[in-house]
Short mmCIF file of C-alpha atoms and ligand atoms in Angstrom, two decimals:
data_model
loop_
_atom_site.label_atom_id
_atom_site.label_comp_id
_atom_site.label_asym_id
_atom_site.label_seq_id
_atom_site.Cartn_x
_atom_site.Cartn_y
_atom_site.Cartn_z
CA UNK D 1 229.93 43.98 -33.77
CA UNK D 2 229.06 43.84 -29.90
CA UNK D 3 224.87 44.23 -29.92
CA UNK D 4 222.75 44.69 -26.35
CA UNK D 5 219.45 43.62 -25.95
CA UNK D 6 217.55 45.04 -22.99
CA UNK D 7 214.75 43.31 -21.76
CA UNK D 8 214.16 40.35 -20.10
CA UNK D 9 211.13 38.02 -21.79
CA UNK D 10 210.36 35.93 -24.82
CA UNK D 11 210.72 38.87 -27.05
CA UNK D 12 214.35 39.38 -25.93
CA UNK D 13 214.97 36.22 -26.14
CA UNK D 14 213.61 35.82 -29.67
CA UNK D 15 215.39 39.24 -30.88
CA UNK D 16 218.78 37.48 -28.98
CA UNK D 17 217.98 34.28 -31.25
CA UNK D 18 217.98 36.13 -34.30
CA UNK D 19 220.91 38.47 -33.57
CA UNK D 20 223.22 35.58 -32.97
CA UNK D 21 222.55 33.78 -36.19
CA UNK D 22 223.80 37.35 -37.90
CA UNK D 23 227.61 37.23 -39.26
CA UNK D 24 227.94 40.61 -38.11
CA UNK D 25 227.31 40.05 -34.40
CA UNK D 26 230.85 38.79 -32.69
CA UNK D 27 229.51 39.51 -28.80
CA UNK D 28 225.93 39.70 -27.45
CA UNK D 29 224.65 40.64 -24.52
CA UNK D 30 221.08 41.36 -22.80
CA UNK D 31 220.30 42.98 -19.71
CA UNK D 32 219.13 41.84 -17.93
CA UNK D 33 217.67 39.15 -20.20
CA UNK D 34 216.65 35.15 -19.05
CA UNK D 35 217.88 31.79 -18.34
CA UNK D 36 216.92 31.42 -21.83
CA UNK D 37 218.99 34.34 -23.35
CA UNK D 38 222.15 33.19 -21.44
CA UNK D 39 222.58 30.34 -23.17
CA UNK D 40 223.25 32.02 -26.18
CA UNK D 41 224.62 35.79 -24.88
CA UNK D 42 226.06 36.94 -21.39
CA UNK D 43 223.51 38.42 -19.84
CA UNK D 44 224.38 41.62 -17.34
CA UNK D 45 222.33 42.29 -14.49
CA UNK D 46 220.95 45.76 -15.37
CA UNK D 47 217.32 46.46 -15.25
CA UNK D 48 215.86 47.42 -18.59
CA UNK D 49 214.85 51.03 -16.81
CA UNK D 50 217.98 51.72 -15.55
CA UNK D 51 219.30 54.25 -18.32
CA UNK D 52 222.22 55.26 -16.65
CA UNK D 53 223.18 51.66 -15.61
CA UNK D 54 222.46 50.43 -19.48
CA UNK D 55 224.76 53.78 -20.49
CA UNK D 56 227.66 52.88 -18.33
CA UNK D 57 227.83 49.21 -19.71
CA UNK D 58 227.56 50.36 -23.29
CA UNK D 59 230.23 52.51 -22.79
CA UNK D 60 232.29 50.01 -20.98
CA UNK D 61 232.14 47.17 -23.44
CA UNK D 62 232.01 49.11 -26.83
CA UNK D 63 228.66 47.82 -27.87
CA UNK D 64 228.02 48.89 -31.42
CA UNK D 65 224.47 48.61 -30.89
CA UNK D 66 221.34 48.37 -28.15
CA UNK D 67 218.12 46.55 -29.12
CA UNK D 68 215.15 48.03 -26.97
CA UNK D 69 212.45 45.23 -26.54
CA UNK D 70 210.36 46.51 -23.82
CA UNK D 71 208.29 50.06 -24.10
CA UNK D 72 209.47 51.62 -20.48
CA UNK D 73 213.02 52.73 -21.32
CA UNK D 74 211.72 54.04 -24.71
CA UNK D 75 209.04 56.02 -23.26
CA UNK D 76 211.48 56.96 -20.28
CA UNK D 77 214.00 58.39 -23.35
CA UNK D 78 216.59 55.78 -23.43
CA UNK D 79 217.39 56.99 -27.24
CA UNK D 80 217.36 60.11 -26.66
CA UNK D 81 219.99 59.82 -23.57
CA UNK D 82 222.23 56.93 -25.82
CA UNK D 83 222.65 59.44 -28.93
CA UNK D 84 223.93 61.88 -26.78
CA UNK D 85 226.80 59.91 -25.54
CA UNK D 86 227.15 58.77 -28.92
CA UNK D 87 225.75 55.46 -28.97
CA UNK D 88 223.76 53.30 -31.27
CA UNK D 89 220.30 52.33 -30.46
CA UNK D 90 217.68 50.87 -32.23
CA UNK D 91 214.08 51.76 -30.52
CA UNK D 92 212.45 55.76 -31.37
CA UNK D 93 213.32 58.88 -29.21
CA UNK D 94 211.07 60.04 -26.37
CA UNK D 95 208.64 62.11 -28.03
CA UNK D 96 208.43 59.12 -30.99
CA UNK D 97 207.70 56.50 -28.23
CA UNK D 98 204.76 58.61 -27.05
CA UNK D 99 202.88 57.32 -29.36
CA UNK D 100 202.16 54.55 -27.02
CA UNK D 101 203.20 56.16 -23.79
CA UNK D 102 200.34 58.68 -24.12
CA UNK D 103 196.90 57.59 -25.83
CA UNK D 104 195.50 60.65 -25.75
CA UNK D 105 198.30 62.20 -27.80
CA UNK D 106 198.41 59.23 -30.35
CA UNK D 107 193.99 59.75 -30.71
CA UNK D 108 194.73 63.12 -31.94
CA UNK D 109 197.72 62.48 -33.96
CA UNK D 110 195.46 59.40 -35.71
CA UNK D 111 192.19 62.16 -36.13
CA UNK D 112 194.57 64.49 -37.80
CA UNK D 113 196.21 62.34 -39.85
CA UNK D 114 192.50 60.57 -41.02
CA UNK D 115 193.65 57.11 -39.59
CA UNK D 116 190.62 54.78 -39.52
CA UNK D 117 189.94 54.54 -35.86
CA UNK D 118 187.05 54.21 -33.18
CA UNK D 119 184.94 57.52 -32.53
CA UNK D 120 186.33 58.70 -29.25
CA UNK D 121 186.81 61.83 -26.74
CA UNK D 122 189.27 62.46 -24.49
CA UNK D 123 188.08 63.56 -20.51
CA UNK D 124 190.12 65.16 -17.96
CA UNK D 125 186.73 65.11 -15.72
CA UNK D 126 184.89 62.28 -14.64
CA UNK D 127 181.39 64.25 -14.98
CA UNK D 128 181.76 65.13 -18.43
CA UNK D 129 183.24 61.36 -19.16
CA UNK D 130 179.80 59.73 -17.87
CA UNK D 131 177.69 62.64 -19.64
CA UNK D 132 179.77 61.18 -22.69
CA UNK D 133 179.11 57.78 -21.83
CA UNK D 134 175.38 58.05 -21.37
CA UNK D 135 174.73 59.83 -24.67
CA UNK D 136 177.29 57.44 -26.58
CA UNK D 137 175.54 53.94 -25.12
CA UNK D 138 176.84 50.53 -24.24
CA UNK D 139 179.04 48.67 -24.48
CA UNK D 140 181.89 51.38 -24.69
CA UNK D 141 185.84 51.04 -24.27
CA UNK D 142 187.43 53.66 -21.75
CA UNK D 143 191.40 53.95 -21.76
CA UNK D 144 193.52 55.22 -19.04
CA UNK D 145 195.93 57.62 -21.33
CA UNK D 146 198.92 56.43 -19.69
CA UNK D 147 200.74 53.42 -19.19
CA UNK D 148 198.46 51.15 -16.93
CA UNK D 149 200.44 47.51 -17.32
CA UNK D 150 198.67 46.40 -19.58
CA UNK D 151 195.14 46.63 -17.68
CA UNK D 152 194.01 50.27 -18.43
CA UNK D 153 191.66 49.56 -21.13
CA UNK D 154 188.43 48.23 -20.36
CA UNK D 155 185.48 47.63 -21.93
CA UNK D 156 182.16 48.22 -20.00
CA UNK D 157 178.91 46.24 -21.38
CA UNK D 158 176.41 48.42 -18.85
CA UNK D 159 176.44 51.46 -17.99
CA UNK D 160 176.89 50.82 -14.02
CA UNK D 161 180.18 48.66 -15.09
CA UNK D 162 181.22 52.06 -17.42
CA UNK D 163 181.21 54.28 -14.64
CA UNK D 164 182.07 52.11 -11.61
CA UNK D 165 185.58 51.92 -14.44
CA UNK D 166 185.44 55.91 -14.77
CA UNK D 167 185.62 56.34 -11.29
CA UNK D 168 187.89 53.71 -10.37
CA UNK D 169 190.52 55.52 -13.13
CA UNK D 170 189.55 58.61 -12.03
CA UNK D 171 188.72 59.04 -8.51
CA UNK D 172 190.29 56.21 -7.09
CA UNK D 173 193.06 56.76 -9.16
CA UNK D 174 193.75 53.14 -9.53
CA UNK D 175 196.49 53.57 -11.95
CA UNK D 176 198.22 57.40 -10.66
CA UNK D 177 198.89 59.55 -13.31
CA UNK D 178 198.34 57.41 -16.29
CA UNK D 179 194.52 57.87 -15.12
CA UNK D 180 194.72 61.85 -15.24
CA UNK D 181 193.18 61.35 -18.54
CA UNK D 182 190.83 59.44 -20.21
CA UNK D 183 189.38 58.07 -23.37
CA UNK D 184 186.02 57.05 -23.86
CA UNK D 185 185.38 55.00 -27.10
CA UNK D 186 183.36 53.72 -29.46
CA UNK D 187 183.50 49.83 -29.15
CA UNK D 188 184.68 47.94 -32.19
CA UNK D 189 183.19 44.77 -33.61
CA UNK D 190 185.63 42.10 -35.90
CA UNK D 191 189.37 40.22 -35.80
CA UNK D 192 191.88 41.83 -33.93
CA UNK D 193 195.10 41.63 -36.29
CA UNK D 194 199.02 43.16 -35.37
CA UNK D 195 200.57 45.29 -38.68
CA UNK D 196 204.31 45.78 -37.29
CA UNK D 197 206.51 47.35 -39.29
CA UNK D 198 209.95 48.87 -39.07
CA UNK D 199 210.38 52.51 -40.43
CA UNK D 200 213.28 54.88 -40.51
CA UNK D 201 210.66 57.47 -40.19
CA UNK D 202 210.52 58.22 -44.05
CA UNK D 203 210.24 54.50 -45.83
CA UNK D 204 208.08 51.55 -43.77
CA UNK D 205 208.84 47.91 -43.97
CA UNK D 206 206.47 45.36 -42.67
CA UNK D 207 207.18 42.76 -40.75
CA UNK D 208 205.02 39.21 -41.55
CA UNK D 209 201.04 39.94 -40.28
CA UNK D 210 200.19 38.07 -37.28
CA UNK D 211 197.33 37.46 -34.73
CA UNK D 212 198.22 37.17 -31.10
CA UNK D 213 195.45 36.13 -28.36
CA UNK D 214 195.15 37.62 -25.46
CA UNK D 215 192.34 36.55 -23.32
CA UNK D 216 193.53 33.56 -21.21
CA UNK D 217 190.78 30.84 -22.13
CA UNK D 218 189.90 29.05 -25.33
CA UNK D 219 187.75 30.82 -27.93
CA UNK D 220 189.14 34.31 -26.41
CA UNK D 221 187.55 34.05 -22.96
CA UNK D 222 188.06 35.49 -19.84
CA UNK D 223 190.87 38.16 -18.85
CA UNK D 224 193.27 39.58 -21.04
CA UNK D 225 196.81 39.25 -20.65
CA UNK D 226 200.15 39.84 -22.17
CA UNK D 227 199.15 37.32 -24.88
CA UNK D 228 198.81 33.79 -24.72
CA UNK D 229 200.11 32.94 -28.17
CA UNK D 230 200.22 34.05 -31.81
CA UNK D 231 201.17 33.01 -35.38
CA UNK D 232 202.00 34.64 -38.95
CA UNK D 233 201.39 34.99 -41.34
CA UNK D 234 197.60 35.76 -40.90
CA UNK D 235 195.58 35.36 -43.73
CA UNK D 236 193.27 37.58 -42.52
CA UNK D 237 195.29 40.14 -43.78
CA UNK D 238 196.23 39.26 -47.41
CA UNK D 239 198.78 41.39 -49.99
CA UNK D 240 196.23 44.10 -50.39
CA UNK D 241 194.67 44.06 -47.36
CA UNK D 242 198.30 44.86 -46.06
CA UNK D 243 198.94 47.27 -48.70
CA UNK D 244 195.95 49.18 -47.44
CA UNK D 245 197.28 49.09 -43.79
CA UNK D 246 200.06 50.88 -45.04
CA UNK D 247 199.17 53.15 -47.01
CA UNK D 248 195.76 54.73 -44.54
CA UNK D 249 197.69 53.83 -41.51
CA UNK D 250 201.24 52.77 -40.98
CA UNK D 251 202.95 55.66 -43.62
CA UNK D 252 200.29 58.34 -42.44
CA UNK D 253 201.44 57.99 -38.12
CA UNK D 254 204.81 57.91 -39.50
CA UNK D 255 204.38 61.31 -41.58
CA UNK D 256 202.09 62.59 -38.55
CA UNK D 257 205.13 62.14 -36.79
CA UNK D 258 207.22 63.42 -38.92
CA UNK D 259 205.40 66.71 -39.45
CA UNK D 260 205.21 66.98 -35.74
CA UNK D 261 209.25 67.07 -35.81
CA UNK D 262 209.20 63.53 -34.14
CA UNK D 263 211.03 61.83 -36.15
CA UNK D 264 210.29 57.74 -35.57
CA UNK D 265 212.85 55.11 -35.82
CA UNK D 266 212.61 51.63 -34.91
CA UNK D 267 209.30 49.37 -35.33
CA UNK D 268 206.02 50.46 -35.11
CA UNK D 269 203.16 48.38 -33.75
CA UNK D 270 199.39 48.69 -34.93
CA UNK D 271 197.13 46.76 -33.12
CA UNK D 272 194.19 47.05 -35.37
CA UNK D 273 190.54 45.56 -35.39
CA UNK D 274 189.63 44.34 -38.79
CA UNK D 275 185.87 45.28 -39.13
CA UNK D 276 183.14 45.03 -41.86
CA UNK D 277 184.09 48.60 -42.89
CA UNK D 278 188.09 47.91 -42.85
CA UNK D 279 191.27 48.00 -40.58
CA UNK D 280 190.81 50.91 -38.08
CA UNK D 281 193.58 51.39 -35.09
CA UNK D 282 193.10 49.78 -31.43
CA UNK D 283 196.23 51.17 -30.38
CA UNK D 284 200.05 51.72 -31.58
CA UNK D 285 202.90 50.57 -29.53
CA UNK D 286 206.58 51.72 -30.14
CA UNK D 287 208.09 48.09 -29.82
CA UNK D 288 207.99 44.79 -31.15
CA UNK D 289 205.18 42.88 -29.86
CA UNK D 290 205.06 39.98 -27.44
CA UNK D 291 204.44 36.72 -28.44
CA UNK D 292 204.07 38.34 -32.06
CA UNK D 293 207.52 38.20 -32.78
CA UNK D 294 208.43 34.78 -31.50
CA UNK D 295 206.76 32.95 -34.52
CA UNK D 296 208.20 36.02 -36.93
CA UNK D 297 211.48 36.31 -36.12
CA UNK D 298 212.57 32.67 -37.37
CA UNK D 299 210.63 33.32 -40.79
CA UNK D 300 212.80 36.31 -41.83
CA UNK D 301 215.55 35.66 -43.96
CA UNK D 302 217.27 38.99 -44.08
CA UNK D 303 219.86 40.09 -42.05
CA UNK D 304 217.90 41.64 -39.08
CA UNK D 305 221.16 43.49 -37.99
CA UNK D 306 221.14 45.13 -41.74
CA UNK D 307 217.77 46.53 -41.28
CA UNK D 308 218.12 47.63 -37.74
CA UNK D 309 220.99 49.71 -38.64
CA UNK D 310 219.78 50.69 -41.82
CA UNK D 311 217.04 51.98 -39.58
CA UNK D 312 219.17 54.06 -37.08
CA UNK D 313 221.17 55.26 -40.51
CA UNK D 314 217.91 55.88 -42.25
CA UNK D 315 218.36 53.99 -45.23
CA UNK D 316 215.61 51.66 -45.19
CA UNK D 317 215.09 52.34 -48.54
CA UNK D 318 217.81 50.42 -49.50
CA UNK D 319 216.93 46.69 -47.86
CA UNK D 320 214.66 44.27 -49.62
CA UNK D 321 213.26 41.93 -46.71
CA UNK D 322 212.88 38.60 -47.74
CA UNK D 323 211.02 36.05 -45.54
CA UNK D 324 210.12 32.34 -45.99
CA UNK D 325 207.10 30.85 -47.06
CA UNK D 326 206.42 29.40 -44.06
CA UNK D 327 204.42 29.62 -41.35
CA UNK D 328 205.40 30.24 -37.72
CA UNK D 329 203.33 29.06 -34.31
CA UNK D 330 204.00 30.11 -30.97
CA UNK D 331 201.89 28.92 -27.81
CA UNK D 332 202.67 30.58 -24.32
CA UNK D 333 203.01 28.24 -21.20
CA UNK D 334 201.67 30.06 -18.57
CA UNK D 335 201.85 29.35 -15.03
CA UNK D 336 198.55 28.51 -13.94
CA UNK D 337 196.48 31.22 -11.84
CA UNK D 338 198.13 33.66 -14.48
CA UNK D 339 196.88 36.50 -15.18
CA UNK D 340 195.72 36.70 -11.60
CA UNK D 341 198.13 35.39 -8.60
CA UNK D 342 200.54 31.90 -9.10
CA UNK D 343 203.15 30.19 -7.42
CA UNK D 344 206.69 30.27 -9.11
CA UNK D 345 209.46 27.54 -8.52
CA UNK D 346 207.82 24.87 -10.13
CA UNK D 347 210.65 22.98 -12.19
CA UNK D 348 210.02 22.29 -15.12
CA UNK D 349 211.06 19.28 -17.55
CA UNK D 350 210.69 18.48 -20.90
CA UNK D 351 212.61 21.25 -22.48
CA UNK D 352 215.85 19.56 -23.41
CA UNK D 353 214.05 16.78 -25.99
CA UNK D 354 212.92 19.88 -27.81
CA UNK D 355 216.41 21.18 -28.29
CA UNK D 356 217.91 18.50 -31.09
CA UNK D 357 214.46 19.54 -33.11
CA UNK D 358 215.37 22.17 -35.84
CA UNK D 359 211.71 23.57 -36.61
CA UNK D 360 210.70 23.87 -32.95
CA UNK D 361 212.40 26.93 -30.72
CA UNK D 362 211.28 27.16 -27.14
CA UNK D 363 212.03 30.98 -26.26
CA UNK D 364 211.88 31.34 -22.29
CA UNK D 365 210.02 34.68 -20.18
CA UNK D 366 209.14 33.63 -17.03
CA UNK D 367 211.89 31.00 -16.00
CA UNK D 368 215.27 30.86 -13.84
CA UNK D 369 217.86 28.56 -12.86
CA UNK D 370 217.80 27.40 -8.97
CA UNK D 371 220.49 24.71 -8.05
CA UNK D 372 221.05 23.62 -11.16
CA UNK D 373 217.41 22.87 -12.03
CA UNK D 374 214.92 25.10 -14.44
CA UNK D 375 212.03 26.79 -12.40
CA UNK D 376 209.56 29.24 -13.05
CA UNK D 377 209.68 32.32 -12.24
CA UNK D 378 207.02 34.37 -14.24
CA UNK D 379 203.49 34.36 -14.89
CA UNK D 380 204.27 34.13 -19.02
CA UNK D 381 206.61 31.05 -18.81
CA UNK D 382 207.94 30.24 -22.28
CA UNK D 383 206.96 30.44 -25.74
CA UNK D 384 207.16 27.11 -27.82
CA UNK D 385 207.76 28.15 -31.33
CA UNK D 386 207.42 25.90 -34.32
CA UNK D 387 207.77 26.46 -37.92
CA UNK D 388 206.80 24.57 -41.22
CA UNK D 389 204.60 24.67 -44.52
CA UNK D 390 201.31 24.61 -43.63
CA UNK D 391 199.47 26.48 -41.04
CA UNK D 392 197.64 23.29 -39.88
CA UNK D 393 200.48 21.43 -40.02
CA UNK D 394 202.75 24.20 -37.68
CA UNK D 395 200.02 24.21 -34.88
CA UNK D 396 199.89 20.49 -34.70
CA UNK D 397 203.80 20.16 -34.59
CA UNK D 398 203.79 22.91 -31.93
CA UNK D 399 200.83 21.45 -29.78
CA UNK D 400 203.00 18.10 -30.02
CA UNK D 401 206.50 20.19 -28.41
CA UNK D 402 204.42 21.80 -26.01
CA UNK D 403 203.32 18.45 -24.68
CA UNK D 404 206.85 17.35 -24.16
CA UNK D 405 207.11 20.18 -21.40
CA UNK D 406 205.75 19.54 -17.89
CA UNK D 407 205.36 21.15 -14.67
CA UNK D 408 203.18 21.76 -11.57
CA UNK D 409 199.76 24.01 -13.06
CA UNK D 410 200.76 24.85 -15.92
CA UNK D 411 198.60 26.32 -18.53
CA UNK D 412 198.14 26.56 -22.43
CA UNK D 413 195.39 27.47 -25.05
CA UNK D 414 194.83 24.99 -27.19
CA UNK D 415 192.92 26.67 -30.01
CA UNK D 416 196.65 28.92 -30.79
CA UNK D 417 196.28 29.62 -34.68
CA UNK D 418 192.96 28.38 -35.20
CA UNK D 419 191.41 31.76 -36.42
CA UNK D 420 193.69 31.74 -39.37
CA UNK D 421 192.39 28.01 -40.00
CA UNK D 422 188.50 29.45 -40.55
CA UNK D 423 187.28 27.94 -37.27
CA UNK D 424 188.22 26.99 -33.35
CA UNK D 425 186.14 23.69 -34.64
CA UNK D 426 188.79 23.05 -37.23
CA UNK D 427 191.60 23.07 -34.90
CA UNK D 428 189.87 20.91 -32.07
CA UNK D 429 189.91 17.96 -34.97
CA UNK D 430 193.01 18.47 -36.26
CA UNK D 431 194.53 18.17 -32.84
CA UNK D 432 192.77 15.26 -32.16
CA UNK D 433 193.79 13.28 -35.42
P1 LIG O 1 194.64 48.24 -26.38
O1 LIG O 1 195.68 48.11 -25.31
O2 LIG O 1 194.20 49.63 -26.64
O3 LIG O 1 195.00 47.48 -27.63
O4 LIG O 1 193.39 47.44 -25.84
C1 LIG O 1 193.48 46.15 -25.26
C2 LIG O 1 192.38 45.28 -25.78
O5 LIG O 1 191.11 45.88 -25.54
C3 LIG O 1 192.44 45.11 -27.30
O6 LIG O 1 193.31 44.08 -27.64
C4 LIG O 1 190.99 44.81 -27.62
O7 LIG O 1 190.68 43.46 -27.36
C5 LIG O 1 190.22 45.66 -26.63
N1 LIG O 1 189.85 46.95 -27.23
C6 LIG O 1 190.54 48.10 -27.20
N2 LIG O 1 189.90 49.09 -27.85
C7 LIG O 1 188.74 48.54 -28.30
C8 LIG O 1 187.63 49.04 -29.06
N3 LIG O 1 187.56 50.32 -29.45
N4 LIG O 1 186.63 48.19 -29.36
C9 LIG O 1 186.67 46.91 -28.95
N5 LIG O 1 187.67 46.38 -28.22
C10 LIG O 1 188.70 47.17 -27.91
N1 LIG O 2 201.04 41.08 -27.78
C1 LIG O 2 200.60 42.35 -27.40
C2 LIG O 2 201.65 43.34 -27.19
O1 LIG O 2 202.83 43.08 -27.35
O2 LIG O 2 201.31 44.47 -26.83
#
């Protein structure tokens, strides 16, 4: 089979990883993927949102299938405009992907379905938002509906910060149209936890639990950003724990969906916030998420390129997904100033003692090849990836890789895993023994 993976981070480069290992794959490409991804597939210089660029190349080289890592094309229809030419792609249609491409819509979907989530209203006008806010209290969480980068969801301790956010979303219209409408809710208290699954939109399989960490400092300080590092599986989700997530949320969205005549194939992200009274839904994303499937990827031992097109075929029923009882750790070197502004071009060194090491993957983002020599070029630079039998064990094998890897500012948590080891305490010994 010829695959495609568009996309260009450590995602694509993990979901590259794992399609070359499968027998079936004979050619791989990604567009327009990394310095990492083209050591293992040619990579085409397409931008991920260029539909009718990804359409022509498809065409032209007879690929069997396209892998959508990244949530723009899917919310932009990129399925929807493949299966009309006849083409193969794993990711959900348009109206599927909305699910993440418009919060409002997926808050009412989630309400009608009963999906344990925060008490919330949607606002088209900024009056009736801070009337909202003043009767609700602090500290409150408002959304920008739309797409917003990443940075349209805030949460506002006082009520000057609340409204100084309302109107920046909605009068200054910091982020366009995605700030048309708003959401205004309740503010959650517990663990934030990932449930990713992949679904055919009748039968869900999950994908390993994991916790990724997205505030830049230690101890989950500071700004959030794309994520800074994660690991599976979580024990903070156990076997029932997951069943549950299933069953109240995961199968629900998918029959919401269903029922709505969206029909959703691909994966299915739940960002959830585990609190005293259960799991209840921060968010869904149509995509796999970023660093979460760097450290799950290497722990599955089915043939991913069997369930993806079991998934397009809609026969998920029929896989069994096996994975190994293992544990997988993946910390993000940033460059430093990230998530704010940073210099790029900073070459780095290190990498290649990593690569005869058979438990530790380094999956590249933010890097590029200049003259021969390995720069950065991102904010998110790469994700070191180690696997092995014991949580404990995994981080400090990881921490010990990512010290191998040097250049000018960069930047690393060093407390990656540690909520799955009880306490950041715990981890600060055990990477000093
Ligand atoms: P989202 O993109 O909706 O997942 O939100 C980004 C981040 O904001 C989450 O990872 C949480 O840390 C935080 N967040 C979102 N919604 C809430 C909420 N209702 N209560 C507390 N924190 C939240
Ligand atoms: N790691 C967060 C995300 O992929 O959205």
């Amino acid at each position: 089979m010829r695959v495609l993976v568009v996309g260009s981070g450590g995602r694509e480069h993990a979901l590259v990883w794992k399609l070359h290992q499968s027998p079936l794959v004979k050619e791989i490409y990604c567009a327009p993927g990394n310095s990492g991804t083209s050591k293992i597939a040619t990579n085409a210089a397409i931008n991920a949102e260029d539909i009718s660029g990804l359409i022509e190349f498809a065409s032209r080289k007879g690929i069997d299938l396209t892998v959508v890592g990244p949530e723009a094309p899917l919310i932009g229809g990129i399925e929807n405009k493949f299966s009309k030419k006849g083409l193969k792609l794993f990711g959900p249609s348009k109206d599927g992907a909305e699910i993440e491409g418009n919060k409002a819509f997926a808050k009412s979907l989630m309400k009608k379905c009963k999906i344990p989530t925060a008490e919330f209203q949607t606002f088209k006008n900024r009056n009736s938002a801070v009337e909202y806010i003043k009767e609700r209290g602090v500290p409150i969480v408002i959304k920008a509906s739309g797409l917003a980068a990443g940075k349209g969801v805030i949460v506002a301790y006082d009520f000057d910060e609340a409204f100084r956010v309302v109107d920046m979303i909605m009068v200054e219209k910091k982020f366009g149209d995605a700030g048309k409408q708003i959401i205004v809710e309740e503010y959650l208290e517990g663990e934030e936890a990932s449930a990713i699954a992949f679904t055919d939109g009748e039968t869900i399989l999950s994908l390993l639990p994991s916790q990724d960490h997205k505030p830049i400092y230690d101890g989950d300080k500071g700004p959030n950003t794309g994520g800074m590092g994660a690991y599976a599986p979580a024990p903070l989700i156990d076997k029932s724990l997951l069943t549950k997530i299933e069953d109240e949320i995961l199968k629900p969205i998918v029959c919401g969906l269903r029922d709505e005549g969206r029909l959703y194939k691909g994966v299915l992200y739940a960002g959830l916030m585990i609190t005293k009274d259960g799991p209840k839904v921060l968010e869904f994303n149509c995509r796999f998420g970023d660093p979460e499937i760097q450290p799950i990827l290497p722990l599955l031992e089915t043939d991913i390129v069997e369930i993806m097109l079991a998934t397009v075929d809609g026969r998920l029923d029929e896989i069994e997904i096996k994975w190994m009882n293992k544990f997988g750790v993946c910390v993000v070197i940033a460059s430093g100033g990230y998530p704010g502004s940073y210099e790029k071009g900073k070459k780095i060194e290190g990498i290649d003692t990593l690569d005869e090491l058979d438990d530790i993957i380094v999956f590249h983002a933010g890097t590029k090849y200049e003259r021969e020599n390995l720069v950065t070029s991102g904010g998110r630079v790469l994700g070191v990836t180690g696997i092995g039998d014991t949580l404990k064990g995994t981080i400090n094998k990881t921490y010990k890789a990512v010290k191998k890897i040097k250049f000018e500012n960069m930047y690393y948590r060093t407390d990656i895993g540690a909520k799955g080891l009880g306490s950041v305490q715990q981890i600060t010994n055990s990477l000093d023994n």
